[in-house]
mmCIF file with all atom_site columns, C-alpha atoms in Angstrom:
data_model
loop_
_atom_site.group_PDB
_atom_site.id
_atom_site.type_symbol
_atom_site.label_atom_id
_atom_site.label_alt_id
_atom_site.label_comp_id
_atom_site.label_asym_id
_atom_site.label_entity_id
_atom_site.label_seq_id
_atom_site.pdbx_PDB_ins_code
_atom_site.Cartn_x
_atom_site.Cartn_y
_atom_site.Cartn_z
_atom_site.occupancy
_atom_site.B_iso_or_equiv
_atom_site.pdbx_formal_charge
_atom_site.auth_seq_id
_atom_site.auth_comp_id
_atom_site.auth_asym_id
_atom_site.auth_atom_id
_atom_site.pdbx_PDB_model_num
ATOM 1   C CA . MET A 1 1   ? 22.050  -45.170 -7.894  1.00 0.00 ? 1   MET A CA 1
ATOM 2   C CA . SER A 1 2   ? 25.525  -46.088 -6.709  1.00 0.00 ? 2   SER A CA 1
ATOM 3   C CA . ALA A 1 3   ? 26.724  -45.907 -3.089  1.00 0.00 ? 3   ALA A CA 1
ATOM 4   C CA . GLY A 1 4   ? 29.164  -43.109 -4.067  1.00 0.00 ? 4   GLY A CA 1
ATOM 5   C CA . THR A 1 5   ? 26.372  -40.958 -5.492  1.00 0.00 ? 5   THR A CA 1
ATOM 6   C CA . VAL A 1 6   ? 24.246  -41.414 -2.371  1.00 0.00 ? 6   VAL A CA 1
ATOM 7   C CA . ASP A 1 7   ? 27.252  -40.572 -0.156  1.00 0.00 ? 7   ASP A CA 1
ATOM 8   C CA . ARG A 1 8   ? 27.995  -37.338 -2.126  1.00 0.00 ? 8   ARG A CA 1
ATOM 9   C CA . ARG A 1 9   ? 24.344  -36.334 -1.976  1.00 0.00 ? 9   ARG A CA 1
ATOM 10  C CA . LEU A 1 10  ? 24.207  -36.912 1.802   1.00 0.00 ? 10  LEU A CA 1
ATOM 11  C CA . ARG A 1 11  ? 27.362  -34.815 2.338   1.00 0.00 ? 11  ARG A CA 1
ATOM 12  C CA . ARG A 1 12  ? 25.927  -31.992 0.240   1.00 0.00 ? 12  ARG A CA 1
ATOM 13  C CA . LEU A 1 13  ? 22.611  -32.074 2.157   1.00 0.00 ? 13  LEU A CA 1
ATOM 14  C CA . ARG A 1 14  ? 24.492  -31.995 5.516   1.00 0.00 ? 14  ARG A CA 1
ATOM 15  C CA . ARG A 1 15  ? 26.664  -29.101 4.317   1.00 0.00 ? 15  ARG A CA 1
ATOM 16  C CA . ASP A 1 16  ? 23.621  -27.129 3.081   1.00 0.00 ? 16  ASP A CA 1
ATOM 17  C CA . PHE A 1 17  ? 21.783  -27.838 6.350   1.00 0.00 ? 17  PHE A CA 1
ATOM 18  C CA . ASP A 1 18  ? 24.737  -26.648 8.471   1.00 0.00 ? 18  ASP A CA 1
ATOM 19  C CA . GLN A 1 19  ? 25.259  -23.621 6.208   1.00 0.00 ? 19  GLN A CA 1
ATOM 20  C CA . SER A 1 20  ? 21.642  -22.527 6.699   1.00 0.00 ? 20  SER A CA 1
ATOM 21  C CA . PHE A 1 21  ? 22.344  -22.059 10.439  1.00 0.00 ? 21  PHE A CA 1
ATOM 22  C CA . ALA A 1 22  ? 25.643  -20.282 9.808   1.00 0.00 ? 22  ALA A CA 1
ATOM 23  C CA . GLU A 1 23  ? 24.044  -17.503 7.713   1.00 0.00 ? 23  GLU A CA 1
ATOM 24  C CA . PRO A 1 24  ? 22.516  -14.496 9.505   1.00 0.00 ? 24  PRO A CA 1
ATOM 25  C CA . ALA A 1 25  ? 18.753  -14.508 9.788   1.00 0.00 ? 25  ALA A CA 1
ATOM 26  C CA . ARG A 1 26  ? 17.046  -12.482 7.087   1.00 0.00 ? 26  ARG A CA 1
ATOM 27  C CA . SER A 1 27  ? 13.912  -10.528 7.644   1.00 0.00 ? 27  SER A CA 1
ATOM 28  C CA . HIS A 1 28  ? 11.300  -10.995 4.967   1.00 0.00 ? 28  HIS A CA 1
ATOM 29  C CA . ASP A 1 29  ? 9.611   -7.698  5.837   1.00 0.00 ? 29  ASP A CA 1
ATOM 30  C CA . GLU A 1 30  ? 12.765  -5.608  5.470   1.00 0.00 ? 30  GLU A CA 1
ATOM 31  C CA . GLU A 1 31  ? 13.471  -6.863  1.967   1.00 0.00 ? 31  GLU A CA 1
ATOM 32  C CA . ASP A 1 32  ? 9.982   -7.249  0.523   1.00 0.00 ? 32  ASP A CA 1
ATOM 33  C CA . LEU A 1 33  ? 7.105   -4.855  0.169   1.00 0.00 ? 33  LEU A CA 1
ATOM 34  C CA . GLU A 1 34  ? 3.488   -5.974  -0.258  1.00 0.00 ? 34  GLU A CA 1
ATOM 35  C CA . LEU A 1 35  ? 1.536   -3.645  -2.542  1.00 0.00 ? 35  LEU A CA 1
ATOM 36  C CA . LEU A 1 36  ? -1.986  -3.268  -3.851  1.00 0.00 ? 36  LEU A CA 1
ATOM 37  C CA . THR A 1 37  ? -1.923  -2.138  -7.461  1.00 0.00 ? 37  THR A CA 1
ATOM 38  C CA . ILE A 1 38  ? -4.903  0.046   -8.284  1.00 0.00 ? 38  ILE A CA 1
ATOM 39  C CA . ARG A 1 39  ? -6.226  2.569   -10.781 1.00 0.00 ? 39  ARG A CA 1
ATOM 40  C CA . ALA A 1 40  ? -7.670  5.906   -9.762  1.00 0.00 ? 40  ALA A CA 1
ATOM 41  C CA . GLY A 1 41  ? -8.909  8.280   -12.428 1.00 0.00 ? 41  GLY A CA 1
ATOM 42  C CA . GLY A 1 42  ? -7.602  5.861   -15.091 1.00 0.00 ? 42  GLY A CA 1
ATOM 43  C CA . ARG A 1 43  ? -4.002  6.047   -13.830 1.00 0.00 ? 43  ARG A CA 1
ATOM 44  C CA . PRO A 1 44  ? -1.988  3.265   -12.194 1.00 0.00 ? 44  PRO A CA 1
ATOM 45  C CA . TYR A 1 45  ? -0.903  3.574   -8.560  1.00 0.00 ? 45  TYR A CA 1
ATOM 46  C CA . ALA A 1 46  ? 0.311   1.355   -5.737  1.00 0.00 ? 46  ALA A CA 1
ATOM 47  C CA . ILE A 1 47  ? -0.597  1.357   -2.046  1.00 0.00 ? 47  ILE A CA 1
ATOM 48  C CA . ARG A 1 48  ? 1.477   -0.291  0.682   1.00 0.00 ? 48  ARG A CA 1
ATOM 49  C CA . LEU A 1 49  ? -0.614  -3.145  2.037   1.00 0.00 ? 49  LEU A CA 1
ATOM 50  C CA . SER A 1 50  ? 0.766   -2.460  5.530   1.00 0.00 ? 50  SER A CA 1
ATOM 51  C CA . GLN A 1 51  ? -0.960  0.941   5.480   1.00 0.00 ? 51  GLN A CA 1
ATOM 52  C CA . THR A 1 52  ? -4.418  -0.553  4.860   1.00 0.00 ? 52  THR A CA 1
ATOM 53  C CA . SER A 1 53  ? -6.874  -2.504  6.969   1.00 0.00 ? 53  SER A CA 1
ATOM 54  C CA . GLY A 1 54  ? -9.228  -3.797  4.276   1.00 0.00 ? 54  GLY A CA 1
ATOM 55  C CA . VAL A 1 55  ? -10.338 -3.635  0.648   1.00 0.00 ? 55  VAL A CA 1
ATOM 56  C CA . HIS A 1 56  ? -14.035 -3.698  -0.253  1.00 0.00 ? 56  HIS A CA 1
ATOM 57  C CA . PRO A 1 57  ? -15.859 -3.766  -3.616  1.00 0.00 ? 57  PRO A CA 1
ATOM 58  C CA . ASP A 1 58  ? -19.223 -2.117  -4.212  1.00 0.00 ? 58  ASP A CA 1
ATOM 59  C CA . ARG A 1 59  ? -19.594 -0.723  -0.685  1.00 0.00 ? 59  ARG A CA 1
ATOM 60  C CA . PRO A 1 60  ? -22.672 1.534   -0.347  1.00 0.00 ? 60  PRO A CA 1
ATOM 61  C CA . VAL A 1 61  ? -21.679 5.143   0.333   1.00 0.00 ? 61  VAL A CA 1
ATOM 62  C CA . THR A 1 62  ? -24.263 7.664   1.507   1.00 0.00 ? 62  THR A CA 1
ATOM 63  C CA . ALA A 1 63  ? -23.595 10.979  -0.213  1.00 0.00 ? 63  ALA A CA 1
ATOM 64  C CA . LEU A 1 64  ? -23.201 14.147  1.828   1.00 0.00 ? 64  LEU A CA 1
ATOM 65  C CA . PRO A 1 65  ? -23.953 17.659  0.594   1.00 0.00 ? 65  PRO A CA 1
ATOM 66  C CA . GLY A 1 66  ? -21.064 20.088  0.735   1.00 0.00 ? 66  GLY A CA 1
ATOM 67  C CA . PRO A 1 67  ? -18.474 22.038  -1.198  1.00 0.00 ? 67  PRO A CA 1
ATOM 68  C CA . GLN A 1 68  ? -15.747 19.360  -1.075  1.00 0.00 ? 68  GLN A CA 1
ATOM 69  C CA . PRO A 1 69  ? -15.963 17.309  -4.336  1.00 0.00 ? 69  PRO A CA 1
ATOM 70  C CA . ALA A 1 70  ? -13.460 14.696  -3.096  1.00 0.00 ? 70  ALA A CA 1
ATOM 71  C CA . LEU A 1 71  ? -15.741 13.714  -0.199  1.00 0.00 ? 71  LEU A CA 1
ATOM 72  C CA . LEU A 1 72  ? -18.036 11.001  -1.560  1.00 0.00 ? 72  LEU A CA 1
ATOM 73  C CA . GLY A 1 73  ? -19.930 10.485  1.702   1.00 0.00 ? 73  GLY A CA 1
ATOM 74  C CA . LEU A 1 74  ? -20.122 8.018   4.569   1.00 0.00 ? 74  LEU A CA 1
ATOM 75  C CA . ALA A 1 75  ? -19.930 4.220   4.676   1.00 0.00 ? 75  ALA A CA 1
ATOM 76  C CA . GLY A 1 76  ? -20.514 1.793   7.527   1.00 0.00 ? 76  GLY A CA 1
ATOM 77  C CA . PHE A 1 77  ? -17.900 -0.716  8.684   1.00 0.00 ? 77  PHE A CA 1
ATOM 78  C CA . ALA A 1 78  ? -18.524 -2.983  11.679  1.00 0.00 ? 78  ALA A CA 1
ATOM 79  C CA . GLY A 1 79  ? -20.742 -0.427  13.391  1.00 0.00 ? 79  GLY A CA 1
ATOM 80  C CA . ALA A 1 80  ? -18.511 2.554   12.634  1.00 0.00 ? 80  ALA A CA 1
ATOM 81  C CA . VAL A 1 81  ? -19.301 5.365   10.204  1.00 0.00 ? 81  VAL A CA 1
ATOM 82  C CA . VAL A 1 82  ? -16.316 6.220   8.010   1.00 0.00 ? 82  VAL A CA 1
ATOM 83  C CA . PRO A 1 83  ? -15.839 9.236   5.703   1.00 0.00 ? 83  PRO A CA 1
ATOM 84  C CA . VAL A 1 84  ? -15.014 8.133   2.156   1.00 0.00 ? 84  VAL A CA 1
ATOM 85  C CA . TYR A 1 85  ? -12.918 10.270  -0.199  1.00 0.00 ? 85  TYR A CA 1
ATOM 86  C CA . ASP A 1 86  ? -12.333 9.771   -3.924  1.00 0.00 ? 86  ASP A CA 1
ATOM 87  C CA . LEU A 1 87  ? -8.614  9.131   -4.527  1.00 0.00 ? 87  LEU A CA 1
ATOM 88  C CA . ALA A 1 88  ? -8.803  10.420  -8.121  1.00 0.00 ? 88  ALA A CA 1
ATOM 89  C CA . ALA A 1 89  ? -10.174 13.753  -6.907  1.00 0.00 ? 89  ALA A CA 1
ATOM 90  C CA . LEU A 1 90  ? -7.571  13.941  -4.117  1.00 0.00 ? 90  LEU A CA 1
ATOM 91  C CA . LEU A 1 91  ? -4.827  13.337  -6.705  1.00 0.00 ? 91  LEU A CA 1
ATOM 92  C CA . GLY A 1 92  ? -6.181  16.049  -8.999  1.00 0.00 ? 92  GLY A CA 1
ATOM 93  C CA . HIS A 1 93  ? -7.654  13.819  -11.716 1.00 0.00 ? 93  HIS A CA 1
ATOM 94  C CA . PRO A 1 94  ? -11.052 14.465  -13.282 1.00 0.00 ? 94  PRO A CA 1
ATOM 95  C CA . VAL A 1 95  ? -13.750 12.301  -11.710 1.00 0.00 ? 95  VAL A CA 1
ATOM 96  C CA . ALA A 1 96  ? -15.720 10.704  -14.547 1.00 0.00 ? 96  ALA A CA 1
ATOM 97  C CA . ASP A 1 97  ? -17.526 7.873   -12.778 1.00 0.00 ? 97  ASP A CA 1
ATOM 98  C CA . VAL A 1 98  ? -18.236 6.482   -9.323  1.00 0.00 ? 98  VAL A CA 1
ATOM 99  C CA . PRO A 1 99  ? -15.342 4.419   -7.920  1.00 0.00 ? 99  PRO A CA 1
ATOM 100 C CA . ARG A 1 100 ? -16.129 0.754   -7.369  1.00 0.00 ? 100 ARG A CA 1
ATOM 101 C CA . TRP A 1 101 ? -13.466 -0.136  -4.792  1.00 0.00 ? 101 TRP A CA 1
ATOM 102 C CA . LEU A 1 102 ? -12.756 1.193   -1.348  1.00 0.00 ? 102 LEU A CA 1
ATOM 103 C CA . VAL A 1 103 ? -9.704  0.730   0.862   1.00 0.00 ? 103 VAL A CA 1
ATOM 104 C CA . LEU A 1 104 ? -9.850  1.363   4.578   1.00 0.00 ? 104 LEU A CA 1
ATOM 105 C CA . ALA A 1 105 ? -6.791  3.214   5.793   1.00 0.00 ? 105 ALA A CA 1
ATOM 106 C CA . ALA A 1 106 ? -4.972  1.689   8.747   1.00 0.00 ? 106 ALA A CA 1
ATOM 107 C CA . GLY A 1 107 ? -4.690  3.913   11.806  1.00 0.00 ? 107 GLY A CA 1
ATOM 108 C CA . SER A 1 108 ? -7.021  6.503   13.168  1.00 0.00 ? 108 SER A CA 1
ATOM 109 C CA . PRO A 1 109 ? -9.216  8.341   12.639  1.00 0.00 ? 109 PRO A CA 1
ATOM 110 C CA . ALA A 1 110 ? -10.987 5.973   10.271  1.00 0.00 ? 110 ALA A CA 1
ATOM 111 C CA . LEU A 1 111 ? -10.765 6.910   6.603   1.00 0.00 ? 111 LEU A CA 1
ATOM 112 C CA . GLY A 1 112 ? -12.027 5.287   3.412   1.00 0.00 ? 112 GLY A CA 1
ATOM 113 C CA . LEU A 1 113 ? -10.374 5.949   0.067   1.00 0.00 ? 113 LEU A CA 1
ATOM 114 C CA . ALA A 1 114 ? -12.302 5.012   -3.078  1.00 0.00 ? 114 ALA A CA 1
ATOM 115 C CA . PHE A 1 115 ? -10.700 4.034   -6.382  1.00 0.00 ? 115 PHE A CA 1
ATOM 116 C CA . HIS A 1 116 ? -11.871 2.718   -9.734  1.00 0.00 ? 116 HIS A CA 1
ATOM 117 C CA . ALA A 1 117 ? -10.051 -0.587  -10.330 1.00 0.00 ? 117 ALA A CA 1
ATOM 118 C CA . LEU A 1 118 ? -8.077  -3.135  -8.348  1.00 0.00 ? 118 LEU A CA 1
ATOM 119 C CA . ASP A 1 119 ? -5.322  -4.543  -10.570 1.00 0.00 ? 119 ASP A CA 1
ATOM 120 C CA . GLY A 1 120 ? -3.977  -6.943  -7.974  1.00 0.00 ? 120 GLY A CA 1
ATOM 121 C CA . HIS A 1 121 ? -1.558  -7.685  -5.191  1.00 0.00 ? 121 HIS A CA 1
ATOM 122 C CA . VAL A 1 122 ? 2.175   -7.766  -5.868  1.00 0.00 ? 122 VAL A CA 1
ATOM 123 C CA . ARG A 1 123 ? 5.352   -8.231  -3.890  1.00 0.00 ? 123 ARG A CA 1
ATOM 124 C CA . ALA A 1 124 ? 8.243   -5.944  -4.684  1.00 0.00 ? 124 ALA A CA 1
ATOM 125 C CA . THR A 1 125 ? 11.650  -5.602  -3.128  1.00 0.00 ? 125 THR A CA 1
ATOM 126 C CA . THR A 1 126 ? 12.761  -2.418  -1.443  1.00 0.00 ? 126 THR A CA 1
ATOM 127 C CA . ALA A 1 127 ? 15.300  -2.134  -4.273  1.00 0.00 ? 127 ALA A CA 1
ATOM 128 C CA . ASP A 1 128 ? 12.357  -1.670  -6.674  1.00 0.00 ? 128 ASP A CA 1
ATOM 129 C CA . ILE A 1 129 ? 11.398  1.583   -4.891  1.00 0.00 ? 129 ILE A CA 1
ATOM 130 C CA . VAL A 1 130 ? 12.811  4.711   -6.421  1.00 0.00 ? 130 VAL A CA 1
ATOM 131 C CA . ARG A 1 131 ? 12.657  8.247   -5.161  1.00 0.00 ? 131 ARG A CA 1
ATOM 132 C CA . ASP A 1 132 ? 11.246  7.364   -1.736  1.00 0.00 ? 132 ASP A CA 1
ATOM 133 C CA . SER A 1 133 ? 12.782  10.100  0.345   1.00 0.00 ? 133 SER A CA 1
ATOM 134 C CA . GLY A 1 134 ? 11.277  8.975   3.642   1.00 0.00 ? 134 GLY A CA 1
ATOM 135 C CA . GLU A 1 135 ? 10.501  12.623  4.327   1.00 0.00 ? 135 GLU A CA 1
ATOM 136 C CA . PRO A 1 136 ? 6.934   13.685  5.044   1.00 0.00 ? 136 PRO A CA 1
ATOM 137 C CA . ALA A 1 137 ? 5.068   14.481  1.858   1.00 0.00 ? 137 ALA A CA 1
ATOM 138 C CA . ARG A 1 138 ? 4.309   18.096  1.012   1.00 0.00 ? 138 ARG A CA 1
ATOM 139 C CA . ALA A 1 139 ? 0.798   19.342  1.394   1.00 0.00 ? 139 ALA A CA 1
ATOM 140 C CA . GLY A 1 140 ? -1.170  19.835  -1.778  1.00 0.00 ? 140 GLY A CA 1
ATOM 141 C CA . ARG A 1 141 ? -2.956  17.812  -4.404  1.00 0.00 ? 141 ARG A CA 1
ATOM 142 C CA . ARG A 1 142 ? -0.030  15.485  -5.096  1.00 0.00 ? 142 ARG A CA 1
ATOM 143 C CA . GLY A 1 143 ? 1.121   15.460  -1.465  1.00 0.00 ? 143 GLY A CA 1
ATOM 144 C CA . GLY A 1 144 ? -0.247  11.951  -0.965  1.00 0.00 ? 144 GLY A CA 1
ATOM 145 C CA . LEU A 1 145 ? 2.350   10.400  -3.280  1.00 0.00 ? 145 LEU A CA 1
ATOM 146 C CA . ARG A 1 146 ? 5.698   9.164   -2.068  1.00 0.00 ? 146 ARG A CA 1
ATOM 147 C CA . GLY A 1 147 ? 8.062   7.390   -4.430  1.00 0.00 ? 147 GLY A CA 1
ATOM 148 C CA . LEU A 1 148 ? 7.694   5.102   -7.419  1.00 0.00 ? 148 LEU A CA 1
ATOM 149 C CA . VAL A 1 149 ? 7.859   1.343   -7.633  1.00 0.00 ? 149 VAL A CA 1
ATOM 150 C CA . ASP A 1 150 ? 9.171   -0.458  -10.697 1.00 0.00 ? 150 ASP A CA 1
ATOM 151 C CA . LEU A 1 151 ? 6.889   -3.395  -11.514 1.00 0.00 ? 151 LEU A CA 1
ATOM 152 C CA . PRO A 1 152 ? 6.768   -5.680  -14.576 1.00 0.00 ? 152 PRO A CA 1
ATOM 153 C CA . GLY A 1 153 ? 3.844   -3.674  -16.072 1.00 0.00 ? 153 GLY A CA 1
ATOM 154 C CA . GLY A 1 154 ? 5.650   -0.346  -15.565 1.00 0.00 ? 154 GLY A CA 1
ATOM 155 C CA . SER A 1 155 ? 6.387   2.135   -12.812 1.00 0.00 ? 155 SER A CA 1
ATOM 156 C CA . ARG A 1 156 ? 3.616   3.189   -10.438 1.00 0.00 ? 156 ARG A CA 1
ATOM 157 C CA . PRO A 1 157 ? 3.512   6.138   -8.020  1.00 0.00 ? 157 PRO A CA 1
ATOM 158 C CA . ILE A 1 158 ? 3.008   4.994   -4.421  1.00 0.00 ? 158 ILE A CA 1
ATOM 159 C CA . ILE A 1 159 ? 0.093   6.513   -2.508  1.00 0.00 ? 159 ILE A CA 1
ATOM 160 C CA . ASP A 1 160 ? 1.216   7.131   1.060   1.00 0.00 ? 160 ASP A CA 1
ATOM 161 C CA . ILE A 1 161 ? -1.790  6.654   3.337   1.00 0.00 ? 161 ILE A CA 1
ATOM 162 C CA . PRO A 1 162 ? -0.560  8.788   6.295   1.00 0.00 ? 162 PRO A CA 1
ATOM 163 C CA . ALA A 1 163 ? 0.260   11.662  3.924   1.00 0.00 ? 163 ALA A CA 1
ATOM 164 C CA . THR A 1 164 ? -3.138  11.257  2.234   1.00 0.00 ? 164 THR A CA 1
ATOM 165 C CA . ARG A 1 165 ? -4.832  11.322  5.655   1.00 0.00 ? 165 ARG A CA 1
ATOM 166 C CA . ALA A 1 166 ? -2.983  14.563  6.460   1.00 0.00 ? 166 ALA A CA 1
ATOM 167 C CA . MET A 1 167 ? -4.130  15.998  3.114   1.00 0.00 ? 167 MET A CA 1
ATOM 168 C CA . VAL A 1 168 ? -7.760  15.061  3.893   1.00 0.00 ? 168 VAL A CA 1
ATOM 169 C CA . HIS A 1 169 ? -7.469  16.712  7.313   1.00 0.00 ? 169 HIS A CA 1
ATOM 170 C CA . ALA A 1 170 ? -6.160  19.877  5.647   1.00 0.00 ? 170 ALA A CA 1
ATOM 171 C CA . LEU A 1 171 ? -9.028  19.861  3.109   1.00 0.00 ? 171 LEU A CA 1
ATOM 172 C CA . ALA A 1 172 ? -11.577 19.440  5.896   1.00 0.00 ? 172 ALA A CA 1
ATOM 173 C CA . GLY A 1 173 ? -9.966  22.184  7.978   1.00 0.00 ? 173 GLY A CA 1
ATOM 174 C CA . HIS A 1 174 ? -9.359  19.709  10.795  1.00 0.00 ? 174 HIS A CA 1
ATOM 175 C CA . THR A 1 175 ? -6.311  19.820  13.010  1.00 0.00 ? 175 THR A CA 1
ATOM 176 C CA . PRO A 1 176 ? -5.141  16.398  14.247  1.00 0.00 ? 176 PRO A CA 1
ATOM 177 C CA . ALA A 1 177 ? -5.740  15.790  17.958  1.00 0.00 ? 177 ALA A CA 1
ATOM 178 C CA . ALA A 1 178 ? -2.009  15.682  18.831  1.00 0.00 ? 178 ALA A CA 1
ATOM 179 C CA . GLU A 1 179 ? -1.536  19.225  17.505  1.00 0.00 ? 179 GLU A CA 1
ATOM 180 C CA . GLU A 1 180 ? -4.685  20.460  19.279  1.00 0.00 ? 180 GLU A CA 1
ATOM 181 C CA . ASN A 1 181 ? -3.172  19.497  22.626  1.00 0.00 ? 181 ASN A CA 1
ATOM 182 C CA . ALA A 1 182 ? 0.257   21.014  21.914  1.00 0.00 ? 182 ALA A CA 1
ATOM 183 C CA . PRO A 1 183 ? 1.168   24.160  23.896  1.00 0.00 ? 183 PRO A CA 1
#
């Protein structure tokens, strides 16, 4: 390697180093979106990883009697008892078999959402999200969905955990605590 080549390479490295401080800082979280890709009722969906607090396979769920078919029962997590709902039933799909996977929803009150298959974890950019209005989802069977994400295997509807929690509260006839205290 000649002295001229080394000198050019050093100048380029110095320029790139200085340029890295001249550019504005970029936030990884604002540009990227971490998603769990799942299947519920045989259909592909995505869940924002930031809206979850854990994913568990084969978690025992104690069935409860009652008229609500989406309520699978109760499961224990670190000393807490958590109601578990079947995502396929909440989304209006026929429930053919018992879901294997369970995701704990972030936030409170505690909520478990069961699904049939975990396809994986992917990172998408916010540009890959289409039709995410940012508005609260409507109540109803499909009210837990907000937007689509374009991924290499195809587009997937995004399950919005806060909207799904609101839907579960409506199914159970429960009014969230903040509304109970309102004048």
